[in-house]
Amino acid sequence: MRFLIFVWITLAVAATASAWFAMRPSRRGAAWIGIAACVVLLATFASSFLMTSVHGDKTMLSIALYLLNWTMAAGGAAICIGAIAGLTLGLAFKR
């Protein structure tokens, strides 16, 4: 379990560093779009946990949400959080 936590934190730090490095002052609009996309993915991930705990039937939506849950739990959430942090820091400090 410690190894998985280490991998998750490493993904988040790597995404933060790469987003910080890739952020250019001339690309401020693209950074805001990237932040918005990551926020939407994280919100979908969080709401899918609520939806899958309520529903017990097997539909295409429930299967898609199940796959989204595992991919986001495995690393997608770490990458989204890291990208949000890196792009936000880039917007704040790179001018």
Backbone as a printed PyTorch tensor [residue, N CA C, xyz], in Angstrom:
tensor([[[  0.8230,  -1.1890,   0.0000],
         [  0.0000,   0.0000,   0.0000],
         [  0.8710,   1.2570,   0.0000]],

        [[  2.0000,   1.1820,   0.7160],
         [  2.8920,   2.3450,   0.7190],
         [  3.4420,   2.6310,  -0.6660]],

        [[  3.6890,   1.5720,  -1.4220],
         [  4.1990,   1.7610,  -2.7790],
         [  3.1770,   2.4860,  -3.6510]],

        [[  1.9090,   2.1230,  -3.5280],
         [  0.8690,   2.7940,  -4.3100],
         [  0.7350,   4.2610,  -3.9210]],

        [[  0.8430,   4.5490,  -2.6330],
         [  0.7920,   5.9420,  -2.1880],
         [  1.9970,   6.7090,  -2.7350]],

        [[  3.1670,   6.0790,  -2.7170],
         [  4.3670,   6.7020,  -3.2720],
         [  4.2060,   6.9910,  -4.7600]],

        [[  3.6640,   6.0380,  -5.5060],
         [  3.4520,   6.2290,  -6.9420],
         [  2.4450,   7.3560,  -7.1860]],

        [[  1.3760,   7.4010,  -6.4010],
         [  0.3500,   8.4300,  -6.5670],
         [  0.9450,   9.8080,  -6.3050]],

        [[  1.7250,   9.9500,  -5.2300],
         [  2.3500,  11.2430,  -4.9160],
         [  3.3870,  11.6070,  -5.9710]],

        [[  4.1320,  10.6230,  -6.4610],
         [  5.1070,  10.8860,  -7.5130],
         [  4.4300,  11.3780,  -8.7840]],

        [[  3.3000,  10.7890,  -9.1340],
         [  2.5430,  11.2630, -10.2990],
         [  2.0860,  12.7080, -10.1070]],

        [[  1.5980,  13.0320,  -8.9260],
         [  1.1210,  14.3920,  -8.6580],
         [  2.2680,  15.4010,  -8.7370]],

        [[  3.4120,  15.0670,  -8.1660],
         [  4.5640,  15.9750,  -8.2020],
         [  5.1030,  16.1130,  -9.6270]],

        [[  5.1540,  15.0150, -10.3590],
         [  5.6290,  15.0720, -11.7440],
         [  4.6900,  15.9060, -12.6140]],

        [[  3.3970,  15.7650, -12.4030],
         [  2.4480,  16.5720, -13.1710],
         [  2.5630,  18.0400, -12.8090]],

        [[  2.7820,  18.3400, -11.5250],
         [  2.9660,  19.7360, -11.1150],
         [  4.2120,  20.3250, -11.7590]],

        [[  5.3130,  19.6000, -11.7140],
         [  6.5620,  20.1000, -12.2930],
         [  6.4480,  20.2650, -13.8060]],

        [[  5.8190,  19.3130, -14.4770],
         [  5.7190,  19.4270, -15.9360],
         [  4.7610,  20.5440, -16.3400]],

        [[  3.6850,  20.7320, -15.5940],
         [  2.7710,  21.8370, -15.9180],
         [  3.4380,  23.1740, -15.6560]],

        [[  4.2150,  23.2640, -14.5830],
         [  4.9560,  24.4990, -14.2860],
         [  5.9550,  24.7840, -15.4030]],

        [[  6.6820,  23.7610, -15.8220],
         [  7.6940,  23.9310, -16.8660],
         [  7.0550,  24.2970, -18.2010]],

        [[  5.9250,  23.6760, -18.5320],
         [  5.2850,  23.9030, -19.8270],
         [  4.5260,  25.2230, -19.8920]],

        [[  4.2150,  25.8050, -18.7450],
         [  3.4460,  27.0520, -18.7170],
         [  4.2860,  28.1930, -19.2540]],

        [[  3.7690,  28.8430, -20.2770],
         [  4.4300,  30.0100, -20.8600],
         [  3.5250,  31.2140, -20.6420]],

        [[  4.1010,  32.3720, -20.4030],
         [  3.2540,  33.5510, -20.1870],
         [  2.3330,  33.8650, -21.3600]],

        [[  2.7190,  33.4820, -22.5650],
         [  1.8800,  33.7580, -23.7330],
         [  0.7180,  32.7750, -23.8520]],

        [[  0.6980,  31.7270, -23.0600],
         [ -0.3300,  30.6830, -23.1380],
         [ -1.2800,  30.7180, -21.9460]],

        [[ -1.6620,  31.8860, -21.4930],
         [ -2.5090,  31.9920, -20.3110],
         [ -3.9120,  31.4430, -20.5700]],

        [[ -4.4530,  31.6490, -21.7530],
         [ -5.7800,  31.1220, -22.0860],
         [ -5.7990,  29.6000, -22.1120]],

        [[ -4.7550,  29.0220, -22.6770],
         [ -4.6640,  27.5610, -22.7130],
         [ -4.5230,  26.9840, -21.3090]],

        [[ -3.8420,  27.7100, -20.4260],
         [ -3.6950,  27.2430, -19.0440],
         [ -5.0540,  27.2250, -18.3380]],

        [[ -5.8570,  28.2480, -18.5590],
         [ -7.1870,  28.2740, -17.9360],
         [ -8.0730,  27.1590, -18.4820]],

        [[ -7.9530,  26.8530, -19.7620],
         [ -8.7280,  25.7480, -20.3370],
         [ -8.2630,  24.4190, -19.7440]],

        [[ -6.9660,  24.2640, -19.5570],
         [ -6.4450,  23.0420, -18.9360],
         [ -6.9130,  22.8840, -17.4990]],

        [[ -6.9180,  23.9840, -16.7510],
         [ -7.4100,  23.9400, -15.3750],
         [ -8.8900,  23.5730, -15.3520]],

        [[ -9.6640,  24.1750, -16.2540],
         [-11.1060,  23.8720, -16.3070],
         [-11.3520,  22.4090, -16.6640]],

        [[-10.5770,  21.8760, -17.6050],
         [-10.7480,  20.4730, -17.9930],
         [-10.4200,  19.5330, -16.8310]],

        [[ -9.3660,  19.8390, -16.0900],
         [ -9.0100,  19.0010, -14.9360],
         [-10.0510,  19.0930, -13.8290]],

        [[-10.6020,  20.2740, -13.6220],
         [-11.6490,  20.4320, -12.6030],
         [-12.8920,  19.6380, -12.9910]],

        [[-13.2510,  19.6640, -14.2710],
         [-14.4130,  18.8990, -14.7320],
         [-14.1670,  17.4030, -14.5580]],

        [[-12.9750,  16.9300, -14.8870],
         [-12.6540,  15.5160, -14.6980],
         [-12.7260,  15.1180, -13.2300]],

        [[-12.1870,  15.9580, -12.3420],
         [-12.2380,  15.6410, -10.9160],
         [-13.6640,  15.6740, -10.3820]],

        [[-14.4690,  16.6180, -10.8560],
         [-15.8700,  16.6830, -10.4240],
         [-16.6490,  15.4670, -10.9170]],

        [[-16.3940,  15.0410, -12.1400],
         [-17.0390,  13.8380, -12.6630],
         [-16.6150,  12.6090, -11.8730]],

        [[-15.3430,  12.5480, -11.5240],
         [-14.8180,  11.4490, -10.7170],
         [-15.4990,  11.4030,  -9.3540]],

        [[-15.6290,  12.5510,  -8.7140],
         [-16.2600,  12.5960,  -7.3870],
         [-17.7460,  12.2600,  -7.4600]],

        [[-18.4380,  12.7910,  -8.4550],
         [-19.8750,  12.5060,  -8.5610],
         [-20.1380,  11.0610,  -8.9710]],

        [[-19.2150,  10.4510,  -9.6940],
         [-19.4190,   9.0580, -10.0900],
         [-19.3430,   8.1240,  -8.8860]],

        [[-18.5500,   8.4860,  -7.8740],
         [-18.5440,   7.6950,  -6.6550],
         [-19.9080,   7.7210,  -5.9860]],

        [[-20.5320,   8.8910,  -5.9740],
         [-21.8700,   8.9900,  -5.3810],
         [-22.8910,   8.2110,  -6.1910]],

        [[-22.7860,   8.2760,  -7.5080],
         [-23.7600,   7.5890,  -8.3600],
         [-23.6160,   6.0770,  -8.2950]],

        [[-22.3790,   5.5810,  -8.2350],
         [-22.1960,   4.1300,  -8.2050],
         [-22.5630,   3.5380,  -6.8500]],

        [[-22.5180,   4.3390,  -5.8020],
         [-22.9290,   3.8070,  -4.5020],
         [-24.4450,   3.7260,  -4.3900]],

        [[-25.1710,   4.5100,  -5.1690],
         [-26.6320,   4.5080,  -5.1210],
         [-27.2170,   3.4640,  -6.0680]],

        [[-26.6430,   3.3360,  -7.2580],
         [-27.1850,   2.4300,  -8.2720],
         [-26.5940,   1.0310,  -8.1390]],

        [[-27.4050,   0.0430,  -8.3950],
         [-26.9420,  -1.3270,  -8.3860],
         [-27.1350,  -2.0080,  -9.7190]],

        [[-27.8290,  -1.3640, -10.6670],
         [-28.1030,  -1.9930, -11.9530],
         [-26.9160,  -1.8230, -12.8950]],

        [[-26.8490,  -2.6880, -13.8970],
         [-25.7660,  -2.6570, -14.8690],
         [-26.2600,  -2.0060, -16.1560]],

        [[-25.8740,  -0.7640, -16.3420],
         [-26.1630,  -0.0570, -17.5770],
         [-24.8340,   0.3620, -18.1950]],

        [[-24.9020,   0.8880, -19.3970],
         [-23.6710,   1.3640, -20.0380],
         [-23.0780,   2.5270, -19.2570]],

        [[-23.9290,   3.3780, -18.6940],
         [-23.4350,   4.4990, -17.8970],
         [-22.7180,   4.0060, -16.6410]],

        [[-23.2750,   3.0160, -15.9700],
         [-22.6360,   2.5180, -14.7520],
         [-21.3100,   1.8340, -15.0630]],

        [[-21.2190,   1.1580, -16.1900],
         [-19.9620,   0.5270, -16.5840],
         [-18.9170,   1.5840, -16.9350]],

        [[-19.3310,   2.6350, -17.6380],
         [-18.4040,   3.7170, -17.9700],
         [-17.9270,   4.4360, -16.7180]],

        [[-18.8210,   4.6570, -15.7730],
         [-18.4250,   5.3060, -14.5270],
         [-17.5120,   4.4130, -13.7000]],

        [[-17.7390,   3.1170, -13.7450],
         [-16.8700,   2.1740, -13.0440],
         [-15.4470,   2.2440, -13.6010]],

        [[-15.3260,   2.2610, -14.9230],
         [-14.0090,   2.3740, -15.5410],
         [-13.3640,   3.7160, -15.2350]],

        [[-14.1600,   4.7930, -15.2200],
         [-13.6450,   6.1130, -14.8670],
         [-13.1340,   6.1180, -13.4330]],

        [[-13.8630,   5.4720, -12.5250],
         [-13.4490,   5.4420, -11.1220],
         [-12.0910,   4.7890, -10.9590]],

        [[-11.8810,   3.6440, -11.5850],
         [-10.6130,   2.9540, -11.3890],
         [ -9.4480,   3.6580, -12.0550]],

        [[ -9.6610,   4.2160, -13.2380],
         [ -8.5520,   4.9200, -13.8890],
         [ -8.2050,   6.2000, -13.1510]],

        [[ -9.2140,   6.9050, -12.6620],
         [ -8.9340,   8.1300, -11.9140],
         [ -8.3290,   7.8170, -10.5550]],

        [[ -8.7530,   6.7580,  -9.9130],
         [ -8.1830,   6.3970,  -8.6130],
         [ -6.7380,   5.9320,  -8.7650]],

        [[ -6.4370,   5.2670,  -9.8730],
         [ -5.0970,   4.7400, -10.0790],
         [ -4.0790,   5.8320, -10.3800]],

        [[ -4.4660,   6.8960, -11.0170],
         [ -3.4720,   7.9140, -11.3480],
         [ -4.0310,   9.1640, -11.9640]],

        [[ -5.2100,   9.0820, -12.5000],
         [ -5.7860,  10.2460, -13.1660],
         [ -6.0260,  11.4080, -12.2330]],

        [[ -6.4780,  11.1330, -11.0340],
         [ -6.7280,  12.2050, -10.0690],
         [ -5.4220,  12.8810,  -9.6670]],

        [[ -4.3700,  12.1020,  -9.5020],
         [ -3.0620,  12.6780,  -9.1580],
         [ -2.5590,  13.5830, -10.2730]],

        [[ -2.7340,  13.1440, -11.5020],
         [ -2.2890,  13.9570, -12.6290],
         [ -3.1210,  15.2270, -12.7430]],

        [[ -4.4300,  15.1170, -12.5320],
         [ -5.2910,  16.3040, -12.5890],
         [ -4.9450,  17.2940, -11.4810]],

        [[ -4.7540,  16.7880, -10.2670],
         [ -4.4030,  17.6720,  -9.1520],
         [ -3.0430,  18.3270,  -9.4000]],

        [[ -2.0920,  17.5590,  -9.8950],
         [ -0.7810,  18.1190, -10.2050],
         [ -0.8350,  19.1550, -11.3200]],

        [[ -1.6230,  18.8920, -12.3470],
         [ -1.7540,  19.8560, -13.4430],
         [ -2.4120,  21.1350, -12.9710]],

        [[ -3.4400,  21.0190, -12.1280],
         [ -4.0900,  22.2170, -11.5890],
         [ -3.1000,  23.0190, -10.7570]],

        [[ -2.3430,  22.3390,  -9.9000],
         [ -1.3670,  23.0330,  -9.0570],
         [ -0.2710,  23.6870,  -9.8900]],

        [[  0.2790,  22.9590, -10.8370],
         [  1.3530,  23.5090, -11.6580],
         [  0.9090,  24.6710, -12.5270]],

        [[ -0.2510,  24.5490, -13.1540],
         [ -0.7430,  25.6360, -13.9980],
         [ -1.1310,  26.8530, -13.1700]],

        [[ -1.6960,  26.6270, -11.9810],
         [ -2.0510,  27.7410, -11.1100],
         [ -0.7930,  28.4730, -10.6360]],

        [[  0.2130,  27.7080, -10.2440],
         [  1.4770,  28.3480,  -9.8570],
         [  2.1240,  29.0860, -11.0330]],

        [[  2.0420,  28.4900, -12.2150],
         [  2.5650,  29.1520, -13.4000],
         [  1.8350,  30.4330, -13.7200]],

        [[  0.5100,  30.4270, -13.5730],
         [ -0.2620,  31.6560, -13.8010],
         [  0.0690,  32.7210, -12.7700]],

        [[  0.3380,  32.2940, -11.5480],
         [  0.5890,  33.2600, -10.4860],
         [  1.9940,  33.8610, -10.5480]],

        [[  2.9930,  33.0590, -10.9330],
         [  4.3630,  33.5140, -10.8100],
         [  5.1050,  33.7570, -12.1260]],

        [[  4.6030,  33.2530, -13.2420],
         [  5.2790,  33.4850, -14.5170],
         [  4.5830,  34.6070, -15.2480]],

        [[  5.3080,  35.6410, -15.4940],
         [  4.7240,  36.8060, -16.1930],
         [  5.5830,  37.1820, -17.3660]]])
